[in-house]
Tab-separated table of C-alpha atoms and ligand atoms in Angstrom:
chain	number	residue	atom	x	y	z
A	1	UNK	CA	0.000	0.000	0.000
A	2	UNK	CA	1.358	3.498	-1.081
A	3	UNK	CA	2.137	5.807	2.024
A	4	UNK	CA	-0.947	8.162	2.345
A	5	UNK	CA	-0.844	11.574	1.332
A	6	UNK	CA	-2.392	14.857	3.749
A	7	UNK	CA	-2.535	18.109	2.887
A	8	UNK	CA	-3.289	20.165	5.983
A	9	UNK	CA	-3.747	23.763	6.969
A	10	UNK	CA	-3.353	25.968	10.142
A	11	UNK	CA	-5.174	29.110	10.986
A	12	UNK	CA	-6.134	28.600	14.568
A	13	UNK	CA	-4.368	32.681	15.049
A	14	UNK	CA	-2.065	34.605	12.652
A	15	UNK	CA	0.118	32.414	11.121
A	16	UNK	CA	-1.299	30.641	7.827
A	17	UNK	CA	0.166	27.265	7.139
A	18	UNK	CA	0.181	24.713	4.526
A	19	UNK	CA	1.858	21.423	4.511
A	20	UNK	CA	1.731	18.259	2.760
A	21	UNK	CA	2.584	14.605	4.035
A	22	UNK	CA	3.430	11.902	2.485
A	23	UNK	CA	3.981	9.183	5.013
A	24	UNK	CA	6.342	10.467	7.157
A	25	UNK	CA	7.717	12.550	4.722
A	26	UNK	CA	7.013	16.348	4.558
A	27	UNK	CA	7.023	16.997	1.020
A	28	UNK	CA	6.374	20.979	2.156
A	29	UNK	CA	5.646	23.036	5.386
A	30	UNK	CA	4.872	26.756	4.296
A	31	UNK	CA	4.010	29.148	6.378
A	32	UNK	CA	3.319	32.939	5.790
A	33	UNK	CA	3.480	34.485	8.978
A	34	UNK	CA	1.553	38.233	9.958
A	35	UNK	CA	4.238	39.393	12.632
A	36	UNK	CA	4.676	42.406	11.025
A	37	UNK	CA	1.148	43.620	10.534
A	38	UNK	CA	0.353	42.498	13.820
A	39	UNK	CA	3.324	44.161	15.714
A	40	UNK	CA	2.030	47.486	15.620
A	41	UNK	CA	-0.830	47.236	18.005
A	42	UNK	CA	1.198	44.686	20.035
A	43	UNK	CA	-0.536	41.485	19.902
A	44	UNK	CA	-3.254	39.234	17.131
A	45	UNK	CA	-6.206	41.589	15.984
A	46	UNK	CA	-8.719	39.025	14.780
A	47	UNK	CA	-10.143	40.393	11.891
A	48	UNK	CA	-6.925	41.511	10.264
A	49	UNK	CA	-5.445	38.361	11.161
A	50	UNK	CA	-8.519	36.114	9.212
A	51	UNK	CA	-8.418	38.550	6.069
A	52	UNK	CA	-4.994	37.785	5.333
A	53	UNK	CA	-5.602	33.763	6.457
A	54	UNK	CA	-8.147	35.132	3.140
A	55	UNK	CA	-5.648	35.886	1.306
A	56	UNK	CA	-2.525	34.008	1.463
A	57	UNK	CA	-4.265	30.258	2.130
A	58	UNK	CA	-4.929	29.999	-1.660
A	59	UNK	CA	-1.453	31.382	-2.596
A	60	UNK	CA	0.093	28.853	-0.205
A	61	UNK	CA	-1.878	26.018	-1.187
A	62	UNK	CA	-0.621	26.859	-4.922
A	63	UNK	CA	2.693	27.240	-3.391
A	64	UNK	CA	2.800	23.908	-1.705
A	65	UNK	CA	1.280	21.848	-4.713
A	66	UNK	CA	4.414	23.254	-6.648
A	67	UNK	CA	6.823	22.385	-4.063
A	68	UNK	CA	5.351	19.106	-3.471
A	69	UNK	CA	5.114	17.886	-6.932
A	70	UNK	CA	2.146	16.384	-6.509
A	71	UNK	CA	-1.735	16.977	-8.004
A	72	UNK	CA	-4.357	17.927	-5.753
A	73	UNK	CA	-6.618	14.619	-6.809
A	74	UNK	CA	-3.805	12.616	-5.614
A	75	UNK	CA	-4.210	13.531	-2.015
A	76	UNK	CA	-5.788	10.702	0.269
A	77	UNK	CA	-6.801	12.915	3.134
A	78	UNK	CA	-7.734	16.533	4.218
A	79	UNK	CA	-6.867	18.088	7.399
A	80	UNK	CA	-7.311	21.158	9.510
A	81	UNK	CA	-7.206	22.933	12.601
A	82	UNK	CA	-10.917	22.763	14.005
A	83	UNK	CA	-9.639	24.649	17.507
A	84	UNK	CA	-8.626	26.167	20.309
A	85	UNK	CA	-8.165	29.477	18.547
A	86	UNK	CA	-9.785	32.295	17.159
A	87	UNK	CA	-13.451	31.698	15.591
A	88	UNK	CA	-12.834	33.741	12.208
A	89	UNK	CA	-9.152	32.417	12.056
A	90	UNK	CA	-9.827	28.863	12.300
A	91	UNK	CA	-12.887	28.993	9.973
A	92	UNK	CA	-10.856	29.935	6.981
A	93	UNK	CA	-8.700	26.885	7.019
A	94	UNK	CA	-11.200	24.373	8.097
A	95	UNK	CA	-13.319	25.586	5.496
A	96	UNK	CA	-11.091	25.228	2.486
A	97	UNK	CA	-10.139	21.909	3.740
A	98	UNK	CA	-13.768	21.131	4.071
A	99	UNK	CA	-14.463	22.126	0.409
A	100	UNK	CA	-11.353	20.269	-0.866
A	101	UNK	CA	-12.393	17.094	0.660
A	102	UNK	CA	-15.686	17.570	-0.257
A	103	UNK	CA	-14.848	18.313	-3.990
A	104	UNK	CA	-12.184	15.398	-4.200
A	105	UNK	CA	-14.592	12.606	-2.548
A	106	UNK	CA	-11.942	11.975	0.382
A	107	UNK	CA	-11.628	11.691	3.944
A	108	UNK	CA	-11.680	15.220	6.148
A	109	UNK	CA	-9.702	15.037	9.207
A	110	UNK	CA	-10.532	17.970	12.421
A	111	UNK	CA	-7.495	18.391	14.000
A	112	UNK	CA	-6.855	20.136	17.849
A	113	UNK	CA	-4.541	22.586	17.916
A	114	UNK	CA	-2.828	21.226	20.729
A	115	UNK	CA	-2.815	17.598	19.490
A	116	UNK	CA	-0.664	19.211	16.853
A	117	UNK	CA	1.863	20.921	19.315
A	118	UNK	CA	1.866	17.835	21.891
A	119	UNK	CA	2.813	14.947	18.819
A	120	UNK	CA	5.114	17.323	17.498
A	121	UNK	CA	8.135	16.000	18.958
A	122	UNK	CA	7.679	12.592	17.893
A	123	UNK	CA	7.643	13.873	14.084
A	124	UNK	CA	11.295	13.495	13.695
A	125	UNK	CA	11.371	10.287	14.671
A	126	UNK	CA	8.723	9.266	12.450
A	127	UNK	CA	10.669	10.590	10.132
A	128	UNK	CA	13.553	7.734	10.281
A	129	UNK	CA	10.841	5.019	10.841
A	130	UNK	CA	10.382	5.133	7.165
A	131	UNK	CA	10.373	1.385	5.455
A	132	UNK	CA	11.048	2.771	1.962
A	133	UNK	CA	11.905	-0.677	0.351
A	134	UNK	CA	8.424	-1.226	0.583
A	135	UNK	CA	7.301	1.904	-0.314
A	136	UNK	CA	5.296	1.973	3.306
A	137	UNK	CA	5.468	3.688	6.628
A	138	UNK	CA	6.106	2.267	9.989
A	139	UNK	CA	3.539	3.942	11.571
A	140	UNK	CA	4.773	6.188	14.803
A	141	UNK	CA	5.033	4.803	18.033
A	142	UNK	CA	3.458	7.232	20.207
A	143	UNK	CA	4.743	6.425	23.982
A	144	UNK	CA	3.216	7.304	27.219
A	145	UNK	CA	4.777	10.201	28.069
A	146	UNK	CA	3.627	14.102	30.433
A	147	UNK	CA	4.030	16.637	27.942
A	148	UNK	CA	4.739	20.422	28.470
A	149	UNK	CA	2.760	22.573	25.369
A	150	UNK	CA	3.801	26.002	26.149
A	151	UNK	CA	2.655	28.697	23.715
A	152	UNK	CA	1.102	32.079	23.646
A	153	UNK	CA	-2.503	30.568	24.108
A	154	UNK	CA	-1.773	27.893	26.649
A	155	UNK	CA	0.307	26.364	29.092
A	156	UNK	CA	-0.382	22.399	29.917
A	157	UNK	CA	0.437	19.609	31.115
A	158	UNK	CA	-0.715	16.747	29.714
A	159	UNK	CA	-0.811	12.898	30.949
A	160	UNK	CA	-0.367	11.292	27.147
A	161	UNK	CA	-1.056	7.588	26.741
A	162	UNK	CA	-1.436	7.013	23.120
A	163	UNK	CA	-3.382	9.002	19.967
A	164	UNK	CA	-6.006	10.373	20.723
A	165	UNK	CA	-6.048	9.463	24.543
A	166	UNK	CA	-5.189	12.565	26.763
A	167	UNK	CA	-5.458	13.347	30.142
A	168	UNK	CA	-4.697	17.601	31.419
A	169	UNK	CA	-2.675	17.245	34.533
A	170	UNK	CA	-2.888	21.210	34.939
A	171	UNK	CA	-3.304	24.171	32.460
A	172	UNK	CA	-2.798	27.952	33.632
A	173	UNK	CA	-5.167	29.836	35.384
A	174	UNK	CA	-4.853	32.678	33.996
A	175	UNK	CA	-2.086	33.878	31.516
A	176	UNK	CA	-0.201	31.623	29.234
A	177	UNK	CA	3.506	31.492	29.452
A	178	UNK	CA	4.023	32.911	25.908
A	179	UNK	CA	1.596	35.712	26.747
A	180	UNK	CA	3.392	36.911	29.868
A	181	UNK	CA	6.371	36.671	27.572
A	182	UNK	CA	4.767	39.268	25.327
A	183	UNK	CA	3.345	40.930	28.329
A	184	UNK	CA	6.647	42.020	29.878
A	185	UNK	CA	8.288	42.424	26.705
A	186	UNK	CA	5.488	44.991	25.710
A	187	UNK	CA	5.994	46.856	28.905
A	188	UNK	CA	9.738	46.935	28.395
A	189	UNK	CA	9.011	48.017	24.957
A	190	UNK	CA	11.040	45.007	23.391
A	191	UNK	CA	9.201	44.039	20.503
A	192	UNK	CA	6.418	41.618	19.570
A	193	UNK	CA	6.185	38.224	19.855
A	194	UNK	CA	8.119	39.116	23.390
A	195	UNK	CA	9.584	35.545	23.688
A	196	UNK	CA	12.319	35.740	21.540
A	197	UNK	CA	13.337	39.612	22.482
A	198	UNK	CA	13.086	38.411	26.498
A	199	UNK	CA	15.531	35.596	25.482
A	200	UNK	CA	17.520	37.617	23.575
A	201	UNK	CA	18.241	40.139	26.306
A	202	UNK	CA	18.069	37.778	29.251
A	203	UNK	CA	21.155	35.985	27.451
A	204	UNK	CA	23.451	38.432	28.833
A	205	UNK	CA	21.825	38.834	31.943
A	206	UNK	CA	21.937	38.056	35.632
A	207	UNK	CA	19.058	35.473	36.212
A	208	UNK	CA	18.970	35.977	40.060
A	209	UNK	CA	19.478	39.586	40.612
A	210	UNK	CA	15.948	40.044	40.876
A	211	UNK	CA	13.711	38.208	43.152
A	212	UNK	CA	10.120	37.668	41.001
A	213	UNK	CA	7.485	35.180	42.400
A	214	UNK	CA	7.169	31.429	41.307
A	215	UNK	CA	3.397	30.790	42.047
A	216	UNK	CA	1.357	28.425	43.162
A	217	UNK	CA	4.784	26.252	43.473
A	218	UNK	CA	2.728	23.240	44.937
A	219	UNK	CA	0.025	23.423	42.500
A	220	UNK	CA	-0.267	21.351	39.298
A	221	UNK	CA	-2.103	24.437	37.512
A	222	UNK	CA	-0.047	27.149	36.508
A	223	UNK	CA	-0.830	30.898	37.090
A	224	UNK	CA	2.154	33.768	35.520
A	225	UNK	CA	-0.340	36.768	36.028
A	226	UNK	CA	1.214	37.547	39.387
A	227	UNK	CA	4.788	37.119	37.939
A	228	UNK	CA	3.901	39.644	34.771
A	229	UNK	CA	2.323	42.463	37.849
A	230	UNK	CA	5.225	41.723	40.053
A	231	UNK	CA	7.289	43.085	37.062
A	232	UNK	CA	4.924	45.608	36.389
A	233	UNK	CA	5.371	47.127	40.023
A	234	UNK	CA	9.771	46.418	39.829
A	235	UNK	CA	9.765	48.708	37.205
A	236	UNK	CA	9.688	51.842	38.800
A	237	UNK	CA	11.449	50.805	42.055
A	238	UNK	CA	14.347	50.113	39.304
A	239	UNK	CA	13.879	53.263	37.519
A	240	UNK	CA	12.837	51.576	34.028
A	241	UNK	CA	9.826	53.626	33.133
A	242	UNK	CA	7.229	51.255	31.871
A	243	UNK	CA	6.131	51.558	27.800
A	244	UNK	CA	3.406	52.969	26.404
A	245	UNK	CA	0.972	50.391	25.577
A	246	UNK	CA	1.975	50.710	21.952
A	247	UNK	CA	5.603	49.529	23.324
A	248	UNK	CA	6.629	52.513	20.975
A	249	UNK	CA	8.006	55.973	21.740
A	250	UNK	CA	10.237	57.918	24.106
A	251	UNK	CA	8.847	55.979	27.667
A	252	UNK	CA	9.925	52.460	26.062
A	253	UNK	CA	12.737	51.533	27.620
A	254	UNK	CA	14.152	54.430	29.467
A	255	UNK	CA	15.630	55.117	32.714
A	256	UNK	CA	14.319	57.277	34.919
A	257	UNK	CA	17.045	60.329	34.800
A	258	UNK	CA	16.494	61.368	38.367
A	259	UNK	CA	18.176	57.717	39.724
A	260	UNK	CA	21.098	58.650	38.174
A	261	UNK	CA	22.529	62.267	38.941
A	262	UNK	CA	25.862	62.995	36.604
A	263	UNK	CA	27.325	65.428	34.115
A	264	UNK	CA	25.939	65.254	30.874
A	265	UNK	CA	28.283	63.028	28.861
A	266	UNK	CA	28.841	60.671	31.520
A	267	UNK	CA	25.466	60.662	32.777
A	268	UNK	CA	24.606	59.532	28.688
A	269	UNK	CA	27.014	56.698	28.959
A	270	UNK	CA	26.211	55.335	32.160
A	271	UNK	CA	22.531	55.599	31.301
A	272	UNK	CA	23.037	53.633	28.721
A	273	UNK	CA	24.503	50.552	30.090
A	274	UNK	CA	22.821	51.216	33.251
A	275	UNK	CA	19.325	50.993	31.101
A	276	UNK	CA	20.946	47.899	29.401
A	277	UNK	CA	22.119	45.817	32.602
A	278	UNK	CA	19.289	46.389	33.994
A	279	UNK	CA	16.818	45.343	31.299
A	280	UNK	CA	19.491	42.437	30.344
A	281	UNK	CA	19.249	41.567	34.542
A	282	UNK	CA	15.349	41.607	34.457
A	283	UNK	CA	14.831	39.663	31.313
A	284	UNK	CA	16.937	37.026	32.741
A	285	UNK	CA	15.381	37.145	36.287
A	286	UNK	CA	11.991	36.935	34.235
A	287	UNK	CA	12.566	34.432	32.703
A	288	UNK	CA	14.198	32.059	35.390
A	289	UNK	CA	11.055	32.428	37.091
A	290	UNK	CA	9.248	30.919	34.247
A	291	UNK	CA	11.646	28.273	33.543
A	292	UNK	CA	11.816	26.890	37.131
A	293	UNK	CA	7.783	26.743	37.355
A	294	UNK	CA	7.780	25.009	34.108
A	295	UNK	CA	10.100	22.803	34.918
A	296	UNK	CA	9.416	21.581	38.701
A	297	UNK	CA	5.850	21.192	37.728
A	298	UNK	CA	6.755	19.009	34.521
A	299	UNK	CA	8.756	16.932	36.467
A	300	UNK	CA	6.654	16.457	39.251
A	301	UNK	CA	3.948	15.416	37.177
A	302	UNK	CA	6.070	12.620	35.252
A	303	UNK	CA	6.932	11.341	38.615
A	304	UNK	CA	3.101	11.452	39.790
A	305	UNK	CA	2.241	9.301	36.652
A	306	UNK	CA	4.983	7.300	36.528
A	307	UNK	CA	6.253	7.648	32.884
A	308	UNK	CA	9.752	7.469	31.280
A	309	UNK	CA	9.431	10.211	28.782
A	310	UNK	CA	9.255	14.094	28.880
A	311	UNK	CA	8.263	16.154	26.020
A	312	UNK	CA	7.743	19.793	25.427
A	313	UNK	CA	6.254	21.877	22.338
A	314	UNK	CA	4.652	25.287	21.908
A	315	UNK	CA	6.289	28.858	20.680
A	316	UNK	CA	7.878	29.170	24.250
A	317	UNK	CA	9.573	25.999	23.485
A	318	UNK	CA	11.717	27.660	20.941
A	319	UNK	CA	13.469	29.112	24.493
A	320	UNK	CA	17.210	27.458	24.442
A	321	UNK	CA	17.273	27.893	28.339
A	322	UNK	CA	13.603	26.253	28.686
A	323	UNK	CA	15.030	23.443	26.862
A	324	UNK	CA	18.273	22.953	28.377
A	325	UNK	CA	16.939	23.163	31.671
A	326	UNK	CA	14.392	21.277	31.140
A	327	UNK	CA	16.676	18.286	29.565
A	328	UNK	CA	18.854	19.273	32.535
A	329	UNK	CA	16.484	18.172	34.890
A	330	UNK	CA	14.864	14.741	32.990
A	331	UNK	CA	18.235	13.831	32.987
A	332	UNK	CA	18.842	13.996	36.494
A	333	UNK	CA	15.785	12.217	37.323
A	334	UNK	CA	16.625	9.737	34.629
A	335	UNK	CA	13.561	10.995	31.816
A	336	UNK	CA	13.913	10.648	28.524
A	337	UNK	CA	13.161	14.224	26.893
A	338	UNK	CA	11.839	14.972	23.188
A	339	UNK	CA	11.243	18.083	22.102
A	340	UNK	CA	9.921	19.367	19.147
A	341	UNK	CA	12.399	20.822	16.703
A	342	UNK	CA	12.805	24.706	16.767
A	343	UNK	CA	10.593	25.194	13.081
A	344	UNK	CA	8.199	22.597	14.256
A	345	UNK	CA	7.807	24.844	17.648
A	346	UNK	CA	5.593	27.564	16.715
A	347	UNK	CA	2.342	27.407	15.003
A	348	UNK	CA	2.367	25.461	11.683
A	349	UNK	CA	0.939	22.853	8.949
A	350	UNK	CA	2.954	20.148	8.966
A	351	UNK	CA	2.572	19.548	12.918
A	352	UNK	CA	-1.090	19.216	11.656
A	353	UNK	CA	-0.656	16.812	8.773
A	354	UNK	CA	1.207	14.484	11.275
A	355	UNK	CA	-1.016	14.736	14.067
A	356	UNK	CA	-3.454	13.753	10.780
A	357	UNK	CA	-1.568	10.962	9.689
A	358	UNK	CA	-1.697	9.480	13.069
A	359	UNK	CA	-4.946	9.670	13.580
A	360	UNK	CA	-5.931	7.967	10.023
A	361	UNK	CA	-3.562	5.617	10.734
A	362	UNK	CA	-5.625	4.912	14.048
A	363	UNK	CA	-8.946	4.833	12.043
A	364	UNK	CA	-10.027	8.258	12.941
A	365	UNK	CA	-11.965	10.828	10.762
A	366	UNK	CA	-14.356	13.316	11.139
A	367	UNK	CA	-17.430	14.036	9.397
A	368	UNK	CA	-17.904	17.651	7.142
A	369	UNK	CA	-20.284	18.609	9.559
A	370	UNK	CA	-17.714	19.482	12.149
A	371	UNK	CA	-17.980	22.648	13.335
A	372	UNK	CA	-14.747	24.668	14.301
A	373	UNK	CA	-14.867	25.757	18.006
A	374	UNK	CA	-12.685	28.358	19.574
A	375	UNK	CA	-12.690	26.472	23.029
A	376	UNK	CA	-12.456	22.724	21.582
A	377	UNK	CA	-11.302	20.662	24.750
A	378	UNK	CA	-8.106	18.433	24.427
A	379	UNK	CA	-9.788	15.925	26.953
A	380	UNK	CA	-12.740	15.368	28.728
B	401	KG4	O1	2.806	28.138	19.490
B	401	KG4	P1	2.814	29.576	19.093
B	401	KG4	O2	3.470	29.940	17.775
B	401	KG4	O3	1.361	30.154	19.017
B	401	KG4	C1	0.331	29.771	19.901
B	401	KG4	O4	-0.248	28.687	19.688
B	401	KG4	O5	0.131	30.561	20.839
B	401	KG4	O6	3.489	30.390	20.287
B	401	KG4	C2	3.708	31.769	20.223
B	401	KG4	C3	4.293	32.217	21.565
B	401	KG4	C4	4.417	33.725	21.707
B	401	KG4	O7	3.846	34.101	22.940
B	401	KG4	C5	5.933	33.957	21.709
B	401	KG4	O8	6.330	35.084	22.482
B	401	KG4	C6	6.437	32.662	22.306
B	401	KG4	O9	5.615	31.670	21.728
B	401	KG4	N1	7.835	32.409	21.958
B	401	KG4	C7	8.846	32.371	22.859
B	401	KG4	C8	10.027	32.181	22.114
B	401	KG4	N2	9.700	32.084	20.790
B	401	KG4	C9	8.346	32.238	20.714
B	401	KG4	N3	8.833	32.486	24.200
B	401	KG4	C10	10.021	32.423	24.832
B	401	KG4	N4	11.207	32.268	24.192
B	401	KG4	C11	11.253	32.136	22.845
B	401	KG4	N5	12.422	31.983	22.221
B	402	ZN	ZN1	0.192	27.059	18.813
């Protein structure tokens, strides 16, 4: 039997993706991403985000047929992102895979957003599974395993005992991870998505010069709303005058002058790198605080159900120091760790097609009359 073919799309929030599987080969993951039009107000505006999902879905589609060398007809299965996400995002992609399936006579797959991000870091090892002598696909073995999905819409824990059977251990009360990234990075007037400009300037930073809370340290939930205030309320004590909301302009990122008292020239140079350590200092600081609840509740919950194998996905999974802490610490307690590959990390198509693949594989498919729903539940 030839490997199946899936052609899947993402537009759960601003990125549009397009990828095609055959197997467990990507023939093409592209993704057209609206950072730019976005960054101006500081975070997703829905309806500018689902008019472009509008317009570039049909150019990538085009774009990945090309790349793919393959005809439309000759795809076995159609898949898209049915939710968590924004209503008029996700309807744009679920739609045209709706139609397409509809059109070609062939099976139409509803994927969870999250089910995308939590297989992800099995992909790669799909990947080598491959059995090409016989033109088939071992399919992947998906192994018990407590997975981390850390992103800008949620931060979980999840209990994972094969496809399709997922338990939440604990998800965040109240901000995500990746959103109190872009939070603090807003108020520091670092740019948007705040994750990788926190990283950036916590890299040459002191991570334990300041003292920010790690909440509900006991708890299996998470909650980072009292972290992203605690920095809110630092700021001035510190003499960093907190952005405008816009994260543009002549508040973002200065120091208050009246902490440092010095001739001009010198006073110019040493509020400079004072503005810099400090910023460097409470990025770092920041983001230790994340790290470490991330981490100790991770582990603790891969003790609590006894499995042999960490994972971790999601944008804030890009981090290098989430990741090397994180292996760090499975390592120490003897873990196994996977984690999804830096491209495969934030929001895309291909993590789609494969969570796809996985479930045709397991004789799952869903019927045209699925709706897409901006809360859809991982687990019941
Ligand atoms: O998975 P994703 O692309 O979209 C959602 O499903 O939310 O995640 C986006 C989030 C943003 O909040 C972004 O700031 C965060 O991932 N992020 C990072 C890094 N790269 C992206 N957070 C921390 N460190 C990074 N290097
Ligand atoms: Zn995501």
């Amino acid at each position: 039997m030839n490997p199946k073919i899936i052609l899947a799309l993402e537009t759960s929030c601003d990125e549009t993706g397009v990828a095609i599987l055959r197997g467990s080969e990507l023939l093409t993951s592209e993704v057209a991403s609206q950072v730019s039009e976005h960054k101006r107000y500081g975070g997703v505006v829905p309806e500018v985000a689902s008019r472009n999902h509008l317009i570039y879905a049909p150019r990538l589609l085009e774009r990945a047929r090309r790349a793919a060398k393959i005809d439309i007809s000759q795809v076995d299965a159609f898949a898209a992102t049915s939710g968590p996400g924004l209503a008029s995002s996700l309807m744009i992609g679920a739609s045209i895979a709706k139609g397409l399936a509809v059109g070609f006579g062939k099976p139409y797959l509803a994927i969870n957003h999250l089910e995308g991000h939590l297989l992800s870091p099995f992909f790669v090892a799909s990947a080598s599974n491959r059995c090409s002598d016989h033109g088939q696909d071992a399919p992947a073995i998906i192994r018990p395993n407590v997975s981390l999905v850390v992103s800008g819409g949620h931060t979980m824990s999840i209990f994972v005992r094969n496809i399709g059977e997922y338990q939440i251990i604990g998800h965040t009360v109240d901000d995500a991870a990746g959103e109190a990234f872009d939070k603090v990075a807003k108020l520091l007037g670092l740019g948007y998505p705040g994750g990788p400009e926190i990283e950036k300037q916590a890299c040459s930073g002191n991570p334990t010069r300041f003292d920010l809370p790690r909440s509900m340290p006991d708890a299996e939930n998470f909650s980072f709303s009292g972290l992203k205030t605690a920095v809110r309320y630092l700021l001035p004590k510190i003499g960093v005058i907190p952005s405008r909301a816009d994260g543009e302009g002549p508040h973002a990122r200065s120091l208050d002058p009246q902490v440092l008292q010095c001739d001009q020239s010198a006073c110019e140079r040493s509020l400079a790198s004072a503005r810099d350590d400090v910023v460097n200092d409470l990025c770092a600081s920041f983001q230790q605080a994340i790290i470490d609840v991330l981490v100790g509740k991770t582990i603790a919950a891969a003790k609590k159900h006894d499995v042999d194998l960490v994972t971790v996905s999601g944008g804030v999974s890009c981090n290098k120091e989430l990741r090397r802490q994180l292996q760090e610490a499975c390592k120490r307690d003897r873990f196994e760790f996977k984690s999804a590959e830096p491209w495969l990390c934030t929001d895309n198509a291909a993590m789609i097609a494969f969570a796809a693949s996985l479930r045709l594989q397991h004789g799952f498919q869903s019927s045209v009359t699925e709706e897409i729903d901006p809360n859809l539940a991982l687990a019941h």
